[in-house]
Coordinates of C-alpha atoms (C1' of nucleotides) in Angstrom, one line a residue:
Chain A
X14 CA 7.0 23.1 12.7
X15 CA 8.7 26.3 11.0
X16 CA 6.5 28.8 8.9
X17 CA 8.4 26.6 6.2
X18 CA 6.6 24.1 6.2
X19 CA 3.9 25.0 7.2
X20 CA 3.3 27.4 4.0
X21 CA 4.5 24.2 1.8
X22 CA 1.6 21.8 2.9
X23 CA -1.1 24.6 2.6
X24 CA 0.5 25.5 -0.6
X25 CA -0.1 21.6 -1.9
X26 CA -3.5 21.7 0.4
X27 CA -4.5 24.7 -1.4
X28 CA -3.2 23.5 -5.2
X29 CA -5.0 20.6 -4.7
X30 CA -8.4 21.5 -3.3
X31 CA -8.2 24.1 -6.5
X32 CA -7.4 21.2 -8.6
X33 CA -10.3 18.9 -7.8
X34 CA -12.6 22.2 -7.0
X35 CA -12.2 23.3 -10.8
X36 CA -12.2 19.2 -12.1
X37 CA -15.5 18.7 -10.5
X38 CA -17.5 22.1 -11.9
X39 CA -15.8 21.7 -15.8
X40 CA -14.1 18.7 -15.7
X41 CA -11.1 17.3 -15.5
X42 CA -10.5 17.9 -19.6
X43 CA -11.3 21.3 -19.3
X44 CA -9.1 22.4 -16.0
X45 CA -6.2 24.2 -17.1
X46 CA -2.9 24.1 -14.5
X47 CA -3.0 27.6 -14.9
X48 CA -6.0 28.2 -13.2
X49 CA -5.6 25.9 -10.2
X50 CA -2.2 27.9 -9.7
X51 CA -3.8 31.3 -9.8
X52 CA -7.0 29.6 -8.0
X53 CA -4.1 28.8 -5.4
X54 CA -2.4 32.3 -5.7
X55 CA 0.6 30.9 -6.9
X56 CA 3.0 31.1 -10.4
X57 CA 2.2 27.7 -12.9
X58 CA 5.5 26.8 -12.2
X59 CA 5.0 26.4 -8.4
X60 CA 2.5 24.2 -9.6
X61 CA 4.9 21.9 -11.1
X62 CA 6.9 21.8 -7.9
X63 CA 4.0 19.7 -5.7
X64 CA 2.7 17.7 -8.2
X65 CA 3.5 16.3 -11.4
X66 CA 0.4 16.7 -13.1
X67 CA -3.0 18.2 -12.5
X68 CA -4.8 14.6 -12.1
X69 CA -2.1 13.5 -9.6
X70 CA -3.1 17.3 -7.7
X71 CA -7.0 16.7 -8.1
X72 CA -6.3 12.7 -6.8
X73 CA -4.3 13.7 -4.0
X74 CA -7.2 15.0 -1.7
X75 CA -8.0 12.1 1.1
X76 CA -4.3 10.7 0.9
X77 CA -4.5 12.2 4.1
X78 CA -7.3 9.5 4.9
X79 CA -4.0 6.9 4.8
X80 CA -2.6 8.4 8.1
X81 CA -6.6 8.6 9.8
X82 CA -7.2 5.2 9.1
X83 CA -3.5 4.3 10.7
X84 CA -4.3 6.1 13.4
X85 CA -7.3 4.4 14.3
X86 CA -6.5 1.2 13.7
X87 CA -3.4 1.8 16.7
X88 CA -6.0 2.9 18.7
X89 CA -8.4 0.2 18.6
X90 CA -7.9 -2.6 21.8
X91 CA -4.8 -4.5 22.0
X92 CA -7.2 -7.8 22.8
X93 CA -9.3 -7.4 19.6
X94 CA -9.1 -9.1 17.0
X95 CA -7.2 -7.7 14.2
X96 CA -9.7 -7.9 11.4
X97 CA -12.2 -6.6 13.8
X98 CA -10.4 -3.3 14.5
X99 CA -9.4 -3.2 10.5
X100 CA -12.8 -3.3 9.7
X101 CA -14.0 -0.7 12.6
X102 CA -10.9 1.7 11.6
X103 CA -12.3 1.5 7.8
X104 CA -15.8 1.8 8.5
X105 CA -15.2 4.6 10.7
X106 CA -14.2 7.0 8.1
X107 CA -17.3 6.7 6.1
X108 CA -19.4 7.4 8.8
X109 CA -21.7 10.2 8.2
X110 CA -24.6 11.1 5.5
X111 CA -22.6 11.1 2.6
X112 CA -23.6 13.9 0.4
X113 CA -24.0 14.8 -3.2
X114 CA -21.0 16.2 -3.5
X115 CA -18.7 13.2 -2.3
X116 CA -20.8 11.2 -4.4
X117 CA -20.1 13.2 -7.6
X118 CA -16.4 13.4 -6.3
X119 CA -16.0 9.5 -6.1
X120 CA -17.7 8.9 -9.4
X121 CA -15.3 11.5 -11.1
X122 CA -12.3 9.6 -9.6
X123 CA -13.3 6.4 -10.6
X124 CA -14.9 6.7 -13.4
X125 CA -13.2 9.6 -15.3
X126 CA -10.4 7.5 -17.6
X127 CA -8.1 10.4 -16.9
X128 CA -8.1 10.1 -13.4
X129 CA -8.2 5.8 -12.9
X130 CA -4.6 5.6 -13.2
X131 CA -3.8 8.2 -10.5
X132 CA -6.7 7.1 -8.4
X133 CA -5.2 3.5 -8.3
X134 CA -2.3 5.2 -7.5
X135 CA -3.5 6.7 -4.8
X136 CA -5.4 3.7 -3.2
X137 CA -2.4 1.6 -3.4
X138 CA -0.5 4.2 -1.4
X139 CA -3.0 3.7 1.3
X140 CA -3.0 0.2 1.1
X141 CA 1.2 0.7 1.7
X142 CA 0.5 3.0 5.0
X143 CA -2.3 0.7 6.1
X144 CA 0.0 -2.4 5.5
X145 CA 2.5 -0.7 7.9
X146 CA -0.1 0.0 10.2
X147 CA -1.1 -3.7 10.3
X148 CA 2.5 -4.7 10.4
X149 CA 3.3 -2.4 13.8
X150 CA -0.1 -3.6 15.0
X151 CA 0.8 -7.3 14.8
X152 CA 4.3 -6.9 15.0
X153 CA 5.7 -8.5 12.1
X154 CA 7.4 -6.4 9.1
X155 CA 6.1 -5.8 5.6
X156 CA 9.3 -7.1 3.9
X157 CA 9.4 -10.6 5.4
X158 CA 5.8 -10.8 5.7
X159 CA 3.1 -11.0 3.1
X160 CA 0.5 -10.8 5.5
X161 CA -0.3 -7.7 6.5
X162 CA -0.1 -6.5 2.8
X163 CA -2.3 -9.1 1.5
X164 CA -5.0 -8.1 4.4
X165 CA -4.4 -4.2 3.5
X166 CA -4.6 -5.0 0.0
X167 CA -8.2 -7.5 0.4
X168 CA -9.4 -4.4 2.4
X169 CA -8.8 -1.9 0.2
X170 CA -10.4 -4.2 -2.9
X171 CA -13.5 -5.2 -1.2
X172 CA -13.7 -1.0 -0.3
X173 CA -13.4 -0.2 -4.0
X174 CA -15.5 -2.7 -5.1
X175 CA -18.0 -1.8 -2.3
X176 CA -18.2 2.1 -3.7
X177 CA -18.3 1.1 -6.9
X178 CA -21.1 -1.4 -6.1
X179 CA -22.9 1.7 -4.6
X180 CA -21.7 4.0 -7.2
X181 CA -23.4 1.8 -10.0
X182 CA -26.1 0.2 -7.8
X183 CA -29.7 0.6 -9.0
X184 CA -31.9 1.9 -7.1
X185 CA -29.4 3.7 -4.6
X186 CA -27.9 1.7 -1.8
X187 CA -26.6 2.7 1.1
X188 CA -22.8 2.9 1.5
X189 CA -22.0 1.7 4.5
X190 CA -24.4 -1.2 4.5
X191 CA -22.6 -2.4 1.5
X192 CA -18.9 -1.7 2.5
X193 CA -20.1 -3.8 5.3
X194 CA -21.6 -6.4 3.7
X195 CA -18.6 -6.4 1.3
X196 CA -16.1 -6.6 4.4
X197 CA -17.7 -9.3 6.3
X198 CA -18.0 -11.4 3.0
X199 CA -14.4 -11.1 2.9
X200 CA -13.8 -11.7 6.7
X201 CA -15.9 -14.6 6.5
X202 CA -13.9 -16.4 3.4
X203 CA -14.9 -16.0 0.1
X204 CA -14.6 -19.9 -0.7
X205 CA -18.2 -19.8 0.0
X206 CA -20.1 -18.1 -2.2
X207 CA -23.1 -16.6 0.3
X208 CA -26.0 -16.8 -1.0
X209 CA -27.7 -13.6 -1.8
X210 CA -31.1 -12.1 -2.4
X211 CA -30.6 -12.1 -6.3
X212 CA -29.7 -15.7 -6.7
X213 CA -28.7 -17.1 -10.4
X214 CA -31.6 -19.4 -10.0
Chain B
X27 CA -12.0 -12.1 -39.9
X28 CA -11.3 -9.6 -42.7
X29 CA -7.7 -8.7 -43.4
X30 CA -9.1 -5.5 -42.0
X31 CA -9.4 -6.3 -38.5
X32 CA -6.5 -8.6 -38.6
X33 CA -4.4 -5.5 -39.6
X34 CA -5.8 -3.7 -36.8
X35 CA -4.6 -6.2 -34.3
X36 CA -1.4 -6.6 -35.9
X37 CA -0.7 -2.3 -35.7
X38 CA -1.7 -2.8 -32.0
X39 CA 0.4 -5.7 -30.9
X40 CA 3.0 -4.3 -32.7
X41 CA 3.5 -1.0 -31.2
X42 CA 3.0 -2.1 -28.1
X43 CA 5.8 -5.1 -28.2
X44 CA 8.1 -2.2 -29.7
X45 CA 7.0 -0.1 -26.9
X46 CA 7.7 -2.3 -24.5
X47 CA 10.7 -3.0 -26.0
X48 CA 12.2 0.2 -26.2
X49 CA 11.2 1.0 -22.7
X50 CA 13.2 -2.3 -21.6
X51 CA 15.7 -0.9 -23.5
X52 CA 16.0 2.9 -22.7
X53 CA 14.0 3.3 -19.9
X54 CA 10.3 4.6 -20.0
X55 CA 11.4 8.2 -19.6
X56 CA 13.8 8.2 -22.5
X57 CA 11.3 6.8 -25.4
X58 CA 9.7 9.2 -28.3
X59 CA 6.5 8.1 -29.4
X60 CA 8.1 8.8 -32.9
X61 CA 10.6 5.7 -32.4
X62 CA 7.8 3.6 -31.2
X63 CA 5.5 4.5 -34.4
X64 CA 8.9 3.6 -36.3
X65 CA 9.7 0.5 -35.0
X66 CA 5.9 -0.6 -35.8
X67 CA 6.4 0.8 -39.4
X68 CA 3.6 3.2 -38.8
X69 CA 3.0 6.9 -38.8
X70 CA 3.7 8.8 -35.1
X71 CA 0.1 10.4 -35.8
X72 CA -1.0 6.3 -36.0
X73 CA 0.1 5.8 -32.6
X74 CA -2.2 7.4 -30.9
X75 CA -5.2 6.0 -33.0
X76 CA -4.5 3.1 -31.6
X77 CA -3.0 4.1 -27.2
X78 CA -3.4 7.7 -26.0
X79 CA 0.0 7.6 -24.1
X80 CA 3.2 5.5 -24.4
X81 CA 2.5 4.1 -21.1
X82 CA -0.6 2.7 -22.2
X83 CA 0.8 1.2 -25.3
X84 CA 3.7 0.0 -22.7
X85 CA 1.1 -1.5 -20.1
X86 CA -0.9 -3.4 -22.6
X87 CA 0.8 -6.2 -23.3
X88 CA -0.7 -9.1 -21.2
X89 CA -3.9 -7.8 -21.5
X90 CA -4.8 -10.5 -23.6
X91 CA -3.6 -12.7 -20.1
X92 CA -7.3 -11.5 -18.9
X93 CA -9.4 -13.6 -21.7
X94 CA -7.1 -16.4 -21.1
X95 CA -7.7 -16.4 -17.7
X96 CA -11.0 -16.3 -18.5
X97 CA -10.8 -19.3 -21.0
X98 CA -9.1 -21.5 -18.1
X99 CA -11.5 -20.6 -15.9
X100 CA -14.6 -21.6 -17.9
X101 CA -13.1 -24.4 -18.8
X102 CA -12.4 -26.2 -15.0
X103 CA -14.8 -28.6 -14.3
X104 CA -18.3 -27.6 -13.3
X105 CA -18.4 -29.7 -10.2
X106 CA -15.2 -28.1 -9.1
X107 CA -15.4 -25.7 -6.4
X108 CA -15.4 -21.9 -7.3
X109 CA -12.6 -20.9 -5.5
X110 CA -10.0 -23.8 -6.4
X111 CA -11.4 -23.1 -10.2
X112 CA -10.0 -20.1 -10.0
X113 CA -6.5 -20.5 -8.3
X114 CA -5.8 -23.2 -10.6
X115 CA -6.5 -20.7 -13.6
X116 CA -4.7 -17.8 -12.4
X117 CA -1.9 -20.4 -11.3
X118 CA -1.5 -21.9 -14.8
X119 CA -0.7 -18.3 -16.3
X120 CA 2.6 -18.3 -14.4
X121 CA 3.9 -21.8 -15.0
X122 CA 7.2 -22.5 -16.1
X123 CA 10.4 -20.7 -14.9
X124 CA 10.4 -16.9 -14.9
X125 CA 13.0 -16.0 -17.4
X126 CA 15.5 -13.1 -16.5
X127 CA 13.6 -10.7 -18.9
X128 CA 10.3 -11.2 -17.0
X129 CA 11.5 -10.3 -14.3
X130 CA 13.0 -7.1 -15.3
X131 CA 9.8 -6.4 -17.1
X132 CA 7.8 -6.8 -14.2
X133 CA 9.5 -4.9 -11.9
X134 CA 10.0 -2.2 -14.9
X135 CA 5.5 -2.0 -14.8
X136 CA 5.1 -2.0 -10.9
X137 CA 8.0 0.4 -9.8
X138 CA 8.6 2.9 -12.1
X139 CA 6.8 5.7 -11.0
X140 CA 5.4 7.0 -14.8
X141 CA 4.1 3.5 -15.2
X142 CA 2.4 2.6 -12.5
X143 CA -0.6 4.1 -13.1
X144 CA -1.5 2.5 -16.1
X145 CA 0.1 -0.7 -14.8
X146 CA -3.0 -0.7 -12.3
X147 CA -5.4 0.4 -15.1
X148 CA -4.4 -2.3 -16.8
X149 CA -4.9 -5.3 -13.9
X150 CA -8.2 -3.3 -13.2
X151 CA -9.3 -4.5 -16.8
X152 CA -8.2 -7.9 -16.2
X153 CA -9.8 -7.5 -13.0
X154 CA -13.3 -6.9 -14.6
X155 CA -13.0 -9.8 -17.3
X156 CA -12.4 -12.2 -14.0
X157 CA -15.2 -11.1 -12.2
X158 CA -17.1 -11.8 -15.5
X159 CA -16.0 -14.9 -16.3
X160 CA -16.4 -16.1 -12.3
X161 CA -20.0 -14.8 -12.8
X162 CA -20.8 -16.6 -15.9
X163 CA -19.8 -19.2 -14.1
X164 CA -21.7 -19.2 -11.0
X165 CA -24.5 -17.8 -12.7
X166 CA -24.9 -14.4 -11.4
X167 CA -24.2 -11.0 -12.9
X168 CA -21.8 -8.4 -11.8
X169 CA -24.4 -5.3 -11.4
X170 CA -26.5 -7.1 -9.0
X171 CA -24.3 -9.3 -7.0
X172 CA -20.8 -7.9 -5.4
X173 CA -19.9 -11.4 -5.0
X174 CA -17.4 -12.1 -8.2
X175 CA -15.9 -8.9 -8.2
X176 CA -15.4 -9.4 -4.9
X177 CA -13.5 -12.8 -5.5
X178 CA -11.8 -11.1 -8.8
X179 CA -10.6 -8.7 -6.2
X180 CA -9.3 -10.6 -3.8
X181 CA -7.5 -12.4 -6.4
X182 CA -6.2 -9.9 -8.3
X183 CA -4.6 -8.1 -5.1
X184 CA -3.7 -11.2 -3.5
X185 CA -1.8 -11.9 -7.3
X186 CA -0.1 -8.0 -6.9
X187 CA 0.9 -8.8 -3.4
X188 CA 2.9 -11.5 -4.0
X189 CA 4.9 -10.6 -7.6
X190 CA 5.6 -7.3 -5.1
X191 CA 7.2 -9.9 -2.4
X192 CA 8.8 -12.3 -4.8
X193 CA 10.3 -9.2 -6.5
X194 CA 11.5 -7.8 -3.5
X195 CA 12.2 -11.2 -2.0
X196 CA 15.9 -11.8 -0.5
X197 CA 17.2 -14.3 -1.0
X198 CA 14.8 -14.7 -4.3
X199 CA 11.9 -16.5 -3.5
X200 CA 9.9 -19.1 -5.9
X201 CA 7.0 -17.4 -8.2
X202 CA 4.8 -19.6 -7.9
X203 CA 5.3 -20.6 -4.4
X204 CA 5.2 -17.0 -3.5
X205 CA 1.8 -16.7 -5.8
X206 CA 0.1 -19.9 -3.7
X207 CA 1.0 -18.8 -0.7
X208 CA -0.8 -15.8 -0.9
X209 CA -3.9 -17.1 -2.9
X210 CA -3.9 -20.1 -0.2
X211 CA -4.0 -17.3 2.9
X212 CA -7.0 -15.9 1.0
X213 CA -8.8 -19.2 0.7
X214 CA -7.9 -19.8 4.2
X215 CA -9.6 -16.7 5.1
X216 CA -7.6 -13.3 6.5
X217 CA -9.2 -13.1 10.1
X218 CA -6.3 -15.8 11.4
X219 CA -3.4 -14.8 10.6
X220 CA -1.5 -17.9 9.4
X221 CA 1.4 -18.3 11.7
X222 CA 4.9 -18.7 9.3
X223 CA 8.0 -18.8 9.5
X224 CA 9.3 -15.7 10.1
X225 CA 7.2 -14.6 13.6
X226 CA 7.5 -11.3 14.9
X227 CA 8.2 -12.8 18.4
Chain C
dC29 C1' 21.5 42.5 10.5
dG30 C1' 23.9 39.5 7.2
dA31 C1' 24.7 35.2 5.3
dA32 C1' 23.2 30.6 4.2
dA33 C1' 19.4 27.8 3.0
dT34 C1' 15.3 27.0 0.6
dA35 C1' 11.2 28.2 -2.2
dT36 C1' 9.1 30.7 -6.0
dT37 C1' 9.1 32.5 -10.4
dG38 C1' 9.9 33.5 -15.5
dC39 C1' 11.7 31.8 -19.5
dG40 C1' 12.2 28.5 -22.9
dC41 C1' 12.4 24.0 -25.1
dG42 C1' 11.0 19.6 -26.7
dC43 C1' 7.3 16.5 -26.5
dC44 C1' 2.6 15.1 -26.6
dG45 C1' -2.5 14.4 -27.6
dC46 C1' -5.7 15.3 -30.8
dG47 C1' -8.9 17.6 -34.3
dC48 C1' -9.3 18.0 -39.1
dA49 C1' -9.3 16.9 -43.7
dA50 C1' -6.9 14.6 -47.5
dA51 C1' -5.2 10.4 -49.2
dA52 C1' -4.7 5.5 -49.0
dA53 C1' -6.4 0.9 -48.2
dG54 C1' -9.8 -2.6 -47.7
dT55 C1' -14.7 -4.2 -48.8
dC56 C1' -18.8 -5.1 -51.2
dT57 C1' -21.8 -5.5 -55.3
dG58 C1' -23.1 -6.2 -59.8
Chain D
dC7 C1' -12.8 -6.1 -62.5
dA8 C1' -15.0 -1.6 -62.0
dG9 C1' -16.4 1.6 -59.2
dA10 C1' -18.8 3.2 -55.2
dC11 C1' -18.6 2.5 -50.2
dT12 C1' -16.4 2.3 -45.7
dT13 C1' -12.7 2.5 -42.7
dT14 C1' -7.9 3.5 -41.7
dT15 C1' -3.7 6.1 -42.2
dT16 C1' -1.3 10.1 -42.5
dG17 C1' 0.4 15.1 -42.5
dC18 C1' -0.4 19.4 -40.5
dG19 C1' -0.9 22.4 -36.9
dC20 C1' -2.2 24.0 -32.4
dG21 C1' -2.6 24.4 -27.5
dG22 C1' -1.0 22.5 -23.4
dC23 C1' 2.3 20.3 -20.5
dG24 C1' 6.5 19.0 -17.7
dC25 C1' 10.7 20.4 -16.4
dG26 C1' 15.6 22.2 -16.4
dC27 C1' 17.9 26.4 -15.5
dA28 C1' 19.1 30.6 -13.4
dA29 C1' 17.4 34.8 -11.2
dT30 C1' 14.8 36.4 -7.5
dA31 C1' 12.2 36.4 -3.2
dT32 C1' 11.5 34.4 1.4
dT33 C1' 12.7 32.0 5.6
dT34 C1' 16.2 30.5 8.9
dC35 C1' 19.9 30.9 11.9
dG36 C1' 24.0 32.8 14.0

DNA sequence: CGAAATATTGCGCGCCGCGCAAAAAGTCTG
DNA sequence: CAGACTTTTTGCGCGGCGCGCAATATTTCG
């Protein structure tokens, strides 16, 4: 890779680590894009040229998560089972304590109206690249074949319905015990409602 | 209700049929909120009382498809299973032959870039009022149990998925078969991928 | 080095979202 | 219906934004 490049992904790397930096200490309504550029050391303008607006800049950290979770998914066992080694590639990447900080990143994301749109916009990008992933794993395509989207797509819901369970849940839960739970819920078919500690009645 | 709030509605549905209309029309890009306010017969400052962006105002029609979905769902039988309540009431929203302008509005929401955001905002929402609904009906609640957002999910995505195909579909594929297909893997459960008829080997 | 290719920057324009306060419209009570 | 109230609409104005354009700087390649 030429110096090119290489100065055009830290550029966006650096515009958008400004972006979310500056978004999580005044919030996103009070970030200016001229102060992620000069945060970034480069003109407004440049700005402009990697991304189209500041919440698609502070949303665009993690997309690289898209190609981790690909990655491990190929490298998982031929001989397992596909939903086993989507659900291991997933998990994997939330291993680890997670700290205040990703916590108060997640909420913003999610919960910040400004941000929903391109936050959905984001997920559903990773649903596409883990949809391929599935896809070359399986070897079928995406365009004749629903189902590697449908089990990217199920995936990715039960994950964002998993953080935002955790997100909202009172008193704290942990995450990974609930994108579990939510996962195998999912893996073992949802027709049957599993009964639960909090019954209706 | 008052004339007041029936005014209210009225201003809202009908800037956001004229905006939908002129974004049919134009394309997205190439509407000013002024013609928008206009073709309502309201003030441009009105506007945004009532959406903050044009693609919000664009995006919400068929939001009212949530409480109907809703309605259908409370209204299966109670001895019906959960999951076949809930096909059939998601199903029954896209009855009838898709008519050439659906079509184009469809894709207009999920492909044009400006859009898609709020497009996913918007089946978020509709997403919630499910999950609601499926609880009421169960008998849980959405804070404490995962479960019916879980299902609202699953539906939800499994409902994206497969407008996505059938709009991309060639030859054209069926709406509804396309829709039952995919809410049928999901009931079948993901883990076995359902062999079809278009295997990779 | 020198030319071609590509990225950055400054400038400027039209549009947008929204706060504010005045005016208009609907509501309620006697 | 009068008149006081609540709520909505509207005009005005400001700061910010997204982007096209052309000039300039930087990288690439022969």
């Amino acid at each position: 890779m030429g110096l090119r490049e290489r100065k055009k992904l830290a550029a966006r790397a650096a515009l958008s680590w400004a972006a979310l930096r500056l978004a999580m200490e005044h919030g996103p309504e009070n970030v200016r894009v001229e102060q992620i550029a000069a945060e970034a050391g480069v003109s407004p303008r440049t700005f402009n040229n990697y991304f189209s607006s500041k919440e698609e800049a502070i949303c665009a950290i993690g997309l690289d998560r898209q190609e981790r979770v690909r990655a491990a998914l190929l490298e998982r066992p031929a001989e397992e089972p596909l939903w086993e080694a989507v659900i291991t590639s997933v998990l994997e990447q939330y291993e680890g304590e997670p700290d205040r900080e990703m916590v108060a990143r997640v909420r913003m994301q999610m919960c910040h109206p400004s941000l929903q749109g391109e936050h959905l916009k984001a997920r559903a990008e990773i649903e596409r690249v883990l949809a391929e992933g599935i896809a070359e794993r399986i070897g079928t395509d995406i365009r004749s074949d629903m189902y590697p989207s449908l089990v990217a797509a199920a995936v990715s819901s039960a994950t964002r319905v998993a953080m935002n369970h955790w997100l909202n849940s009172e008193p704290p839960a942990e995450l990974l015990s609930t994108l579990t739970e939510a996962l195998r819920s999912l893996a073992a078919g949802l027709p049957q409602p599993p009964r639960r500690k909090k019954p209706s009645c």
